[in-house]
Short mmCIF file of N, CA and C and ligand atoms in Angstrom, two decimals:
data_model
loop_
_atom_site.label_atom_id
_atom_site.label_comp_id
_atom_site.label_asym_id
_atom_site.label_seq_id
_atom_site.Cartn_x
_atom_site.Cartn_y
_atom_site.Cartn_z
N UNK A 1 -7.95 -11.46 -7.72
CA UNK A 1 -7.22 -10.47 -6.30
C UNK A 1 -7.18 -8.93 -7.33
N UNK A 2 -7.88 -8.66 -6.44
CA UNK A 2 -7.02 -7.11 -6.86
C UNK A 2 -6.98 -6.59 -6.24
N UNK A 3 -5.38 -5.77 -6.90
CA UNK A 3 -4.20 -5.47 -5.98
C UNK A 3 -3.78 -4.00 -7.09
N UNK A 4 -3.28 -2.87 -6.92
CA UNK A 4 -2.00 -1.65 -6.48
C UNK A 4 -1.46 -2.04 -6.22
N UNK A 5 -0.24 -1.36 -7.88
CA UNK A 5 1.23 -1.56 -7.31
C UNK A 5 1.29 0.09 -6.97
N UNK A 6 1.91 0.16 -6.04
CA UNK A 6 2.31 1.67 -5.26
C UNK A 6 4.08 1.88 -4.63
N UNK A 7 4.44 2.82 -4.73
CA UNK A 7 5.68 2.72 -3.99
C UNK A 7 5.94 2.37 -2.61
N UNK A 8 6.58 1.53 -2.28
CA UNK A 8 6.95 0.93 -0.99
C UNK A 8 6.76 1.87 -0.44
N UNK A 9 6.23 2.40 0.88
CA UNK A 9 6.47 3.20 2.03
C UNK A 9 6.68 2.19 4.02
N UNK A 10 6.46 3.02 4.24
CA UNK A 10 7.42 2.03 6.14
C UNK A 10 6.16 1.14 6.34
N UNK A 11 4.71 1.66 5.84
CA UNK A 11 3.82 1.07 6.37
C UNK A 11 4.03 -0.52 6.18
N UNK A 12 4.85 -0.84 5.10
CA UNK A 12 4.60 -1.95 4.25
C UNK A 12 5.62 -2.75 4.42
N UNK A 13 6.56 -2.46 5.65
CA UNK A 13 7.91 -3.05 5.78
C UNK A 13 7.65 -4.21 6.69
N UNK A 14 7.12 -4.40 7.40
CA UNK A 14 6.35 -5.52 8.58
C UNK A 14 6.05 -6.84 7.65
N UNK A 15 5.27 -6.47 6.34
CA UNK A 15 4.31 -7.58 5.65
C UNK A 15 5.64 -7.89 4.38
N UNK A 16 6.67 -7.35 4.08
CA UNK A 16 7.54 -7.45 3.18
C UNK A 16 8.46 -8.66 3.94
N UNK A 17 9.02 -7.92 5.62
CA UNK A 17 9.99 -8.89 5.89
C UNK A 17 8.90 -10.83 6.37
N UNK A 18 7.85 -10.41 6.60
CA UNK A 18 6.91 -11.78 6.32
C UNK A 18 7.40 -12.50 4.82
N UNK A 19 7.06 -11.97 4.11
CA UNK A 19 7.51 -12.37 2.60
C UNK A 19 8.42 -12.67 2.47
N UNK A 20 9.61 -11.79 3.34
CA UNK A 20 10.77 -12.48 2.65
C UNK A 20 11.38 -13.71 3.57
N UNK A 21 10.80 -14.07 4.88
CA UNK A 21 11.10 -15.09 5.29
C UNK A 21 10.34 -16.24 4.76
N UNK A 22 9.28 -15.93 4.07
CA UNK A 22 8.59 -17.29 3.62
C UNK A 22 9.26 -17.48 2.02
N UNK A 23 10.05 -16.49 1.59
CA UNK A 23 10.42 -16.96 0.45
C UNK A 23 12.06 -17.62 -0.17
N UNK A 24 12.83 -17.00 0.98
CA UNK A 24 14.23 -17.35 0.97
C UNK A 24 15.12 -17.74 2.14
N UNK A 25 15.62 -18.03 1.28
CA UNK A 25 16.76 -19.18 2.68
C UNK A 25 17.26 -17.81 3.56
N UNK A 26 18.07 -17.59 3.13
CA UNK A 26 18.88 -16.41 3.85
C UNK A 26 17.58 -14.82 3.92
N UNK A 27 16.80 -14.69 4.31
CA UNK A 27 15.94 -13.47 3.84
C UNK A 27 16.17 -11.84 5.08
N UNK A 28 15.86 -10.76 3.84
CA UNK A 28 16.18 -9.48 4.56
C UNK A 28 15.27 -9.53 5.49
N UNK A 29 16.24 -8.64 6.88
CA UNK A 29 15.20 -8.35 7.80
C UNK A 29 14.75 -7.12 7.87
N UNK A 30 14.13 -7.14 8.81
CA UNK A 30 12.61 -5.63 9.05
C UNK A 30 13.99 -4.68 8.48
N UNK A 31 15.14 -4.60 9.88
CA UNK A 31 15.84 -3.83 9.50
C UNK A 31 16.05 -3.50 8.60
N UNK A 32 16.79 -4.24 7.65
CA UNK A 32 17.82 -3.95 6.35
C UNK A 32 16.24 -3.50 5.75
N UNK A 33 15.32 -4.15 5.40
CA UNK A 33 14.07 -3.28 4.48
C UNK A 33 14.25 -1.93 4.36
N UNK A 34 14.30 -1.68 5.56
CA UNK A 34 13.71 -0.19 6.11
C UNK A 34 15.30 0.37 5.87
N UNK A 35 16.60 -0.24 5.70
CA UNK A 35 17.95 0.69 5.48
C UNK A 35 17.43 0.96 3.76
N UNK A 36 16.92 -0.13 3.42
CA UNK A 36 17.41 -0.19 1.84
C UNK A 36 16.05 1.14 1.49
N UNK A 37 15.58 1.33 1.56
CA UNK A 37 13.81 2.18 1.72
C UNK A 37 14.44 3.61 1.71
N UNK A 38 15.16 3.55 2.79
CA UNK A 38 15.56 5.35 2.80
C UNK A 38 16.85 5.21 2.21
N UNK A 39 17.79 4.48 1.13
CA UNK A 39 18.95 5.13 0.87
C UNK A 39 18.56 6.29 -0.45
N UNK A 40 19.37 6.60 -0.78
CA UNK A 40 19.10 7.06 -1.63
C UNK A 40 19.29 6.60 -2.79
N UNK A 41 18.07 6.30 -4.29
CA UNK A 41 18.59 5.92 -5.40
C UNK A 41 17.79 4.38 -5.66
N UNK A 42 16.86 4.29 -4.37
CA UNK A 42 16.08 2.69 -4.16
C UNK A 42 14.63 3.74 -4.84
N UNK A 43 14.40 2.19 -5.63
CA UNK A 43 13.16 1.92 -6.49
C UNK A 43 12.29 1.11 -6.06
N UNK A 44 11.84 0.81 -4.92
CA UNK A 44 10.52 0.09 -4.57
C UNK A 44 9.16 -0.25 -4.72
N UNK A 45 8.70 -1.22 -5.24
CA UNK A 45 7.18 -0.84 -5.19
C UNK A 45 6.50 -2.62 -5.02
N UNK A 46 4.95 -2.43 -4.29
CA UNK A 46 4.82 -3.33 -3.85
C UNK A 46 3.18 -3.62 -4.24
N UNK A 47 3.08 -4.80 -4.24
CA UNK A 47 1.42 -4.78 -5.02
C UNK A 47 0.63 -5.11 -3.45
N UNK A 48 -0.73 -4.23 -3.62
CA UNK A 48 -1.61 -4.48 -2.28
C UNK A 48 -2.54 -4.36 -2.34
N UNK A 49 -3.16 -5.42 -1.43
CA UNK A 49 -4.93 -5.44 -2.08
C UNK A 49 -5.42 -4.64 -1.22
N UNK A 50 -6.81 -4.23 -1.56
CA UNK A 50 -7.65 -3.35 -1.29
C UNK A 50 -7.63 -2.97 -0.05
N UNK A 51 -7.86 -4.62 1.03
CA UNK A 51 -7.42 -4.51 2.51
C UNK A 51 -6.47 -4.00 3.55
N UNK A 52 -5.01 -3.60 2.16
CA UNK A 52 -4.16 -2.65 3.28
C UNK A 52 -2.63 -4.69 2.72
N UNK A 53 -2.97 -5.73 2.62
CA UNK A 53 -2.17 -6.56 2.14
C UNK A 53 -1.02 -6.24 1.81
N UNK A 54 0.09 -6.80 1.70
CA UNK A 54 1.41 -6.62 0.61
C UNK A 54 1.23 -8.29 0.58
N UNK A 55 0.69 -7.98 -1.76
CA UNK A 55 0.75 -9.49 -1.84
C UNK A 55 2.40 -9.82 -2.36
N UNK A 56 2.89 -8.84 -2.27
CA UNK A 56 4.33 -9.42 -3.40
C UNK A 56 5.36 -7.70 -3.14
N UNK A 57 6.38 -7.63 -3.64
CA UNK A 57 7.20 -6.31 -4.01
C UNK A 57 8.35 -6.67 -4.22
N UNK A 58 9.20 -5.49 -5.07
CA UNK A 58 10.00 -6.01 -5.90
C UNK A 58 11.18 -3.75 -5.41
N UNK A 59 12.32 -4.27 -5.50
CA UNK A 59 13.66 -3.12 -5.17
C UNK A 59 14.73 -3.18 -5.48
N UNK A 60 14.97 -1.89 -6.43
CA UNK A 60 16.17 -2.14 -6.81
C UNK A 60 17.13 -0.90 -6.49
N UNK A 61 18.59 -0.69 -6.63
CA UNK A 61 19.28 0.38 -6.11
C UNK A 61 19.21 0.30 -7.61
N UNK A 62 19.27 2.38 -8.00
CA UNK A 62 20.11 2.57 -8.35
C UNK A 62 21.03 3.85 -8.40
N UNK A 63 22.51 3.43 -9.26
CA UNK A 63 23.76 4.53 -9.01
C UNK A 63 24.01 4.54 -10.46
N UNK A 64 23.97 6.08 -11.28
CA UNK A 64 23.98 6.82 -11.95
C UNK A 64 23.54 6.24 -13.62
N UNK A 65 23.17 5.37 -13.84
CA UNK A 65 22.56 4.69 -14.88
C UNK A 65 22.46 3.09 -14.97
N UNK A 66 22.91 2.90 -13.72
CA UNK A 66 22.52 1.59 -13.70
C UNK A 66 21.59 0.98 -12.29
N UNK A 67 20.82 0.10 -12.59
CA UNK A 67 19.87 -0.75 -11.85
C UNK A 67 20.12 -1.91 -11.53
N UNK A 68 20.17 -2.25 -9.98
CA UNK A 68 20.50 -3.32 -9.32
C UNK A 68 19.03 -3.68 -8.81
N UNK A 69 18.39 -4.69 -9.23
CA UNK A 69 17.51 -5.18 -8.68
C UNK A 69 17.37 -6.04 -7.22
N UNK A 70 17.18 -5.40 -6.16
CA UNK A 70 17.71 -6.08 -5.24
C UNK A 70 17.22 -7.54 -4.39
N UNK A 71 15.58 -8.02 -4.98
CA UNK A 71 14.54 -8.16 -4.98
C UNK A 71 13.25 -8.67 -5.49
N UNK A 72 12.38 -9.60 -5.32
CA UNK A 72 11.50 -10.10 -6.39
C UNK A 72 10.99 -11.23 -5.31
N UNK A 73 9.67 -10.38 -4.64
CA UNK A 73 9.17 -11.93 -3.93
C UNK A 73 7.11 -11.68 -3.83
N UNK A 74 7.40 -12.81 -4.07
CA UNK A 74 5.32 -12.72 -4.24
C UNK A 74 5.02 -13.79 -3.08
N UNK A 75 3.96 -13.60 -2.21
CA UNK A 75 3.80 -14.78 -1.41
C UNK A 75 3.23 -16.17 -1.87
N UNK A 76 3.52 -16.68 -1.68
CA UNK A 76 3.22 -18.31 -2.57
C UNK A 76 1.71 -18.15 -3.30
N UNK A 77 0.31 -18.04 -1.86
CA UNK A 77 -0.77 -17.75 -2.56
C UNK A 77 -0.94 -17.28 -3.66
N UNK A 78 -0.40 -16.48 -4.01
CA UNK A 78 -1.05 -15.67 -4.63
C UNK A 78 -0.27 -15.21 -6.20
N UNK A 79 0.58 -16.66 -6.26
CA UNK A 79 1.76 -16.51 -7.35
C UNK A 79 0.86 -17.21 -8.89
N UNK A 80 1.71 -17.31 -9.86
CA UNK A 80 1.38 -16.95 -11.36
C UNK A 80 0.04 -16.09 -11.65
N UNK A 81 -0.61 -15.39 -11.06
CA UNK A 81 -1.53 -14.01 -11.14
C UNK A 81 -1.06 -12.88 -12.03
N UNK A 82 0.34 -12.89 -12.28
CA UNK A 82 0.82 -11.88 -12.83
C UNK A 82 1.36 -10.90 -11.89
N UNK A 83 1.86 -10.61 -10.55
CA UNK A 83 1.97 -10.17 -9.77
C UNK A 83 3.13 -9.90 -10.09
N UNK A 84 4.23 -10.13 -9.82
CA UNK A 84 5.34 -10.19 -10.33
C UNK A 84 5.62 -9.36 -11.62
N UNK A 85 4.94 -10.09 -12.67
CA UNK A 85 5.30 -9.26 -14.05
C UNK A 85 4.67 -8.11 -13.81
N UNK A 86 3.74 -7.62 -12.91
CA UNK A 86 3.07 -6.05 -12.54
C UNK A 86 4.27 -5.43 -12.06
N UNK A 87 5.03 -5.85 -11.22
CA UNK A 87 6.29 -5.09 -10.52
C UNK A 87 7.49 -4.75 -11.19
N UNK A 88 7.19 -5.83 -12.25
CA UNK A 88 8.78 -5.48 -13.04
C UNK A 88 8.50 -4.46 -13.79
N UNK A 89 7.22 -4.69 -14.65
CA UNK A 89 6.86 -3.66 -15.41
C UNK A 89 7.02 -2.46 -15.14
N UNK A 90 6.49 -2.08 -13.48
CA UNK A 90 5.92 -0.80 -13.01
C UNK A 90 7.69 -0.23 -13.00
N UNK A 91 8.68 -1.43 -12.48
CA UNK A 91 9.86 -0.61 -12.59
C UNK A 91 10.69 -0.29 -13.38
N UNK A 92 10.36 -0.85 -14.78
CA UNK A 92 10.90 -0.96 -15.97
C UNK A 92 10.61 0.52 -16.14
N UNK A 93 9.44 1.04 -15.94
CA UNK A 93 8.95 1.75 -16.79
C UNK A 93 9.49 3.05 -15.54
N UNK A 94 9.69 2.84 -14.44
CA UNK A 94 10.52 3.53 -13.50
C UNK A 94 12.02 4.00 -13.97
N UNK A 95 12.69 2.74 -14.72
CA UNK A 95 13.38 2.89 -15.10
C UNK A 95 14.06 3.35 -16.00
N UNK A 96 12.91 3.38 -17.27
CA UNK A 96 12.98 4.64 -18.32
C UNK A 96 13.19 5.52 -18.10
N UNK A 97 12.28 6.05 -17.19
CA UNK A 97 12.36 7.48 -16.53
C UNK A 97 13.31 7.87 -16.24
N UNK A 98 14.03 6.95 -15.11
CA UNK A 98 15.02 7.50 -14.72
C UNK A 98 16.37 7.94 -15.60
N UNK A 99 16.43 7.54 -16.87
CA UNK A 99 16.73 6.91 -18.11
C UNK A 99 18.62 6.15 -17.84
N UNK A 100 17.84 4.93 -17.04
CA UNK A 100 18.87 3.99 -16.62
C UNK A 100 19.48 3.20 -18.32
N UNK A 101 20.67 2.55 -17.97
CA UNK A 101 20.80 2.11 -19.28
C UNK A 101 20.99 0.33 -19.21
N UNK A 102 20.57 0.15 -17.86
CA UNK A 102 20.35 -1.36 -17.81
C UNK A 102 19.77 -1.50 -16.46
N UNK A 103 18.89 -2.92 -15.91
CA UNK A 103 18.55 -3.57 -14.65
C UNK A 103 19.16 -4.74 -15.02
N UNK A 104 19.74 -4.92 -13.61
CA UNK A 104 20.31 -6.17 -13.80
C UNK A 104 20.13 -7.35 -12.26
N UNK A 105 20.31 -8.17 -11.99
CA UNK A 105 20.18 -8.71 -11.02
C UNK A 105 20.49 -10.48 -10.84
N UNK A 106 20.93 -10.85 -9.73
CA UNK A 106 21.18 -12.15 -9.47
C UNK A 106 20.00 -13.19 -9.22
N UNK A 107 20.39 -14.84 -10.16
CA UNK A 107 19.61 -15.42 -9.50
C UNK A 107 19.97 -16.94 -8.97
N UNK A 108 19.43 -17.49 -8.51
CA UNK A 108 19.82 -18.81 -7.74
C UNK A 108 19.74 -19.87 -9.48
N UNK A 109 20.79 -20.71 -9.70
CA UNK A 109 20.57 -21.04 -10.82
C UNK A 109 19.92 -22.39 -11.26
N UNK A 110 18.93 -22.77 -9.45
CA UNK A 110 18.26 -23.49 -9.41
C UNK A 110 16.74 -22.86 -9.44
N UNK A 111 16.65 -21.63 -9.81
CA UNK A 111 15.10 -20.94 -9.49
C UNK A 111 14.96 -20.50 -11.14
N UNK A 112 14.03 -22.27 -11.42
CA UNK A 112 13.82 -21.85 -12.58
C UNK A 112 12.43 -21.16 -12.86
N UNK A 113 12.00 -21.08 -12.30
CA UNK A 113 10.59 -20.02 -12.03
C UNK A 113 11.16 -18.55 -12.06
N UNK A 114 11.79 -17.84 -11.43
CA UNK A 114 12.48 -16.22 -11.55
C UNK A 114 13.05 -16.62 -12.75
N UNK A 115 14.02 -17.34 -12.98
CA UNK A 115 14.70 -17.10 -15.28
C UNK A 115 13.28 -16.88 -15.92
N UNK A 116 12.62 -18.04 -15.59
CA UNK A 116 11.64 -17.67 -17.17
C UNK A 116 10.70 -15.95 -16.47
N UNK A 117 10.38 -16.06 -15.84
CA UNK A 117 9.99 -14.43 -15.20
C UNK A 117 10.73 -13.16 -16.34
N UNK A 118 12.14 -13.63 -15.80
CA UNK A 118 12.90 -12.57 -15.95
C UNK A 118 13.16 -12.71 -17.73
N UNK A 119 12.88 -13.97 -18.36
CA UNK A 119 13.33 -14.57 -19.64
C UNK A 119 12.16 -13.73 -20.28
N UNK A 120 10.44 -13.94 -19.83
CA UNK A 120 9.74 -13.20 -20.18
C UNK A 120 10.22 -11.65 -20.67
N UNK A 121 10.64 -11.59 -19.22
CA UNK A 121 9.94 -9.91 -19.29
C UNK A 121 11.35 -9.27 -19.90
N UNK A 122 11.86 -9.97 -21.40
CA UNK A 122 13.57 -9.23 -21.79
C UNK A 122 14.41 -9.51 -21.33
N UNK A 123 14.70 -9.89 -20.01
CA UNK A 123 16.08 -10.17 -19.36
C UNK A 123 17.20 -11.63 -19.81
N UNK A 124 18.15 -10.67 -19.70
CA UNK A 124 18.59 -12.12 -21.28
C UNK A 124 19.86 -12.18 -19.75
N UNK A 125 20.59 -13.41 -20.13
CA UNK A 125 21.34 -14.10 -19.25
C UNK A 125 22.81 -13.84 -19.67
N UNK A 126 22.92 -13.05 -18.80
CA UNK A 126 25.03 -12.60 -19.22
C UNK A 126 26.47 -13.08 -18.69
N UNK A 127 25.95 -14.03 -17.65
CA UNK A 127 27.30 -14.47 -16.65
C UNK A 127 26.64 -15.03 -15.79
N UNK A 128 27.92 -15.34 -15.20
CA UNK A 128 27.10 -16.57 -13.37
C UNK A 128 28.63 -15.95 -12.63
N UNK A 129 28.22 -15.94 -11.59
CA UNK A 129 28.74 -16.17 -10.61
C UNK A 129 29.09 -16.73 -9.56
N UNK A 130 29.96 -17.80 -9.08
CA UNK A 130 29.81 -19.12 -9.28
C UNK A 130 30.14 -19.34 -7.47
N UNK A 131 29.30 -19.93 -7.07
CA UNK A 131 29.33 -20.03 -5.53
C UNK A 131 28.86 -18.63 -4.71
N UNK A 132 27.71 -17.87 -5.09
CA UNK A 132 27.70 -16.49 -4.61
C UNK A 132 26.72 -17.04 -3.53
N UNK A 133 25.89 -17.81 -3.72
CA UNK A 133 24.50 -18.04 -2.48
C UNK A 133 25.51 -19.11 -1.49
N UNK A 134 25.41 -18.58 -0.66
CA UNK A 134 24.84 -19.90 0.96
C UNK A 134 23.65 -20.39 0.84
N UNK A 135 23.79 -21.62 1.59
CA UNK A 135 22.45 -21.85 2.25
C UNK A 135 21.10 -22.27 1.39
N UNK A 136 21.57 -23.49 0.31
CA UNK A 136 22.33 -23.95 -0.09
C UNK A 136 23.55 -23.63 -1.02
N UNK A 137 24.98 -23.79 -0.86
CA UNK A 137 26.07 -22.94 -1.74
C UNK A 137 25.29 -23.33 -3.31
N UNK A 138 25.04 -21.92 -3.76
CA UNK A 138 25.29 -22.39 -5.13
C UNK A 138 25.74 -21.00 -6.18
N UNK A 139 25.83 -21.29 -7.66
CA UNK A 139 26.40 -20.19 -8.66
C UNK A 139 24.75 -19.55 -8.58
N UNK A 140 25.54 -17.81 -8.92
CA UNK A 140 24.07 -17.09 -9.45
C UNK A 140 24.27 -16.88 -10.48
N UNK A 141 23.43 -16.96 -11.73
CA UNK A 141 22.87 -16.57 -12.70
C UNK A 141 22.72 -15.14 -12.84
N UNK A 142 23.60 -14.47 -13.78
CA UNK A 142 22.98 -12.58 -14.10
C UNK A 142 22.64 -12.54 -15.08
N UNK A 143 21.17 -11.67 -15.07
CA UNK A 143 21.05 -11.80 -16.06
C UNK A 143 20.34 -10.21 -15.87
N UNK A 144 20.07 -9.49 -17.42
CA UNK A 144 20.51 -8.22 -17.46
C UNK A 144 18.94 -7.50 -18.55
N UNK A 145 18.49 -6.40 -18.21
CA UNK A 145 17.41 -6.31 -19.19
C UNK A 145 18.33 -4.47 -19.88
N UNK A 146 18.28 -4.48 -21.40
CA UNK A 146 19.11 -3.26 -21.45
C UNK A 146 17.81 -2.37 -21.87
N UNK A 147 18.32 -1.08 -22.01
CA UNK A 147 17.25 0.17 -21.83
C UNK A 147 17.86 0.66 -23.33
N UNK A 148 16.99 0.41 -24.92
CA UNK A 148 17.25 0.94 -25.66
C UNK A 148 17.16 2.18 -25.99
N UNK A 149 17.82 2.94 -26.12
CA UNK A 149 16.99 4.71 -26.82
C UNK A 149 16.82 5.08 -27.41
C1 LIG B 1 9.40 -16.15 -9.09
C2 LIG B 1 8.48 -14.92 -8.68
C3 LIG B 1 8.63 -13.90 -7.99
C4 LIG B 1 6.97 -14.75 -9.55
O1 LIG B 1 5.81 -14.80 -9.27
P1 LIG B 1 4.96 -14.29 -9.71
O2 LIG B 1 3.53 -13.25 -9.48
O3 LIG B 1 3.79 -15.95 -9.84
O4 LIG B 1 4.97 -14.62 -11.90
P2 LIG B 1 4.06 -14.26 -12.76
O5 LIG B 1 2.72 -14.55 -12.27
O6 LIG B 1 4.39 -13.01 -12.72
O7 LIG B 1 4.10 -15.13 -13.70
C5 LIG B 1 5.07 -14.15 -15.42
C6 LIG B 1 5.97 -15.46 -15.92
O8 LIG B 1 6.74 -16.22 -15.25
C7 LIG B 1 6.98 -17.44 -15.42
N1 LIG B 1 6.95 -18.44 -14.10
C8 LIG B 1 6.69 -17.47 -12.98
N2 LIG B 1 6.13 -18.83 -11.69
C9 LIG B 1 7.01 -19.91 -12.53
C10 LIG B 1 7.48 -21.38 -11.90
N3 LIG B 1 6.46 -21.53 -10.97
N4 LIG B 1 6.91 -21.97 -13.37
C11 LIG B 1 7.38 -21.81 -14.69
N5 LIG B 1 7.45 -20.31 -14.72
C12 LIG B 1 7.05 -19.47 -13.97
C13 LIG B 1 6.21 -17.53 -16.27
O9 LIG B 1 6.70 -17.51 -17.89
C14 LIG B 1 4.97 -16.51 -16.09
O10 LIG B 1 4.08 -16.68 -17.15
P3 LIG B 1 2.81 -17.07 -17.47
O11 LIG B 1 1.94 -17.58 -15.77
O12 LIG B 1 1.92 -16.68 -18.62
O13 LIG B 1 3.11 -18.71 -17.99
C15 LIG B 1 7.47 -16.09 -7.44
O14 LIG B 1 7.41 -17.44 -7.95
C16 LIG B 1 8.72 -16.19 -6.01
O15 LIG B 1 8.01 -14.89 -5.13
N6 LIG B 1 9.45 -16.71 -5.73
C17 LIG B 1 10.28 -16.61 -4.73
C18 LIG B 1 10.82 -16.13 -4.57
C19 LIG B 1 12.27 -16.02 -5.63
O16 LIG B 1 12.71 -16.71 -6.47
N7 LIG B 1 12.39 -14.52 -5.89
C20 LIG B 1 13.45 -14.19 -7.04
C21 LIG B 1 14.42 -13.96 -6.97
S1 LIG B 1 15.83 -13.75 -8.00
#
């Protein structure tokens, strides 16, 4: 599948909300995604096919030199083709341009696929938040990528 990684625009939000529902028990609503897009300090990228279909996306919030990843998601039928990797790499490059000290995220303890993805991209396990998630209740693993200067 041919796709391009591009900054998220309002035109992508509807499809992102669909992907949220396919991927997460507590999906972000269209409205929440829209609010995220217009917050200052948001960096958000989508993988978009030639016909305009959103195949996956990631977004992060930056505060000073800190980067907090909100979400990374890929449509189930397009997984294991490197899309999340391309999205994370684009976010890493953007983080470096912005002079971030780190990018960090929470991931469900049971989500071994996502943990393997982040590990492959240099994120290290740095902690745990007990009972961070609902539906089902579960611990979060904290994973962080440090930018070295
Ligand atoms: C996690 C997710 C984003 C990965 O997307 P993807 O486009 O399939 O990932 P990639 O193809 O770039 O995979 C890169 C690496 O991640 C790891 N990985 C990805 N999916 C995996 C799986 N199901 N099992 C084990 N490792 C996996 C592998 O190391 C993989 O490299 P490889 O294919 O060379 O073995 C996708 O499975 C998804 O959307 N899951 C649901 C939403 C989610 O859990 N998001 C993360 C929330 S913190």
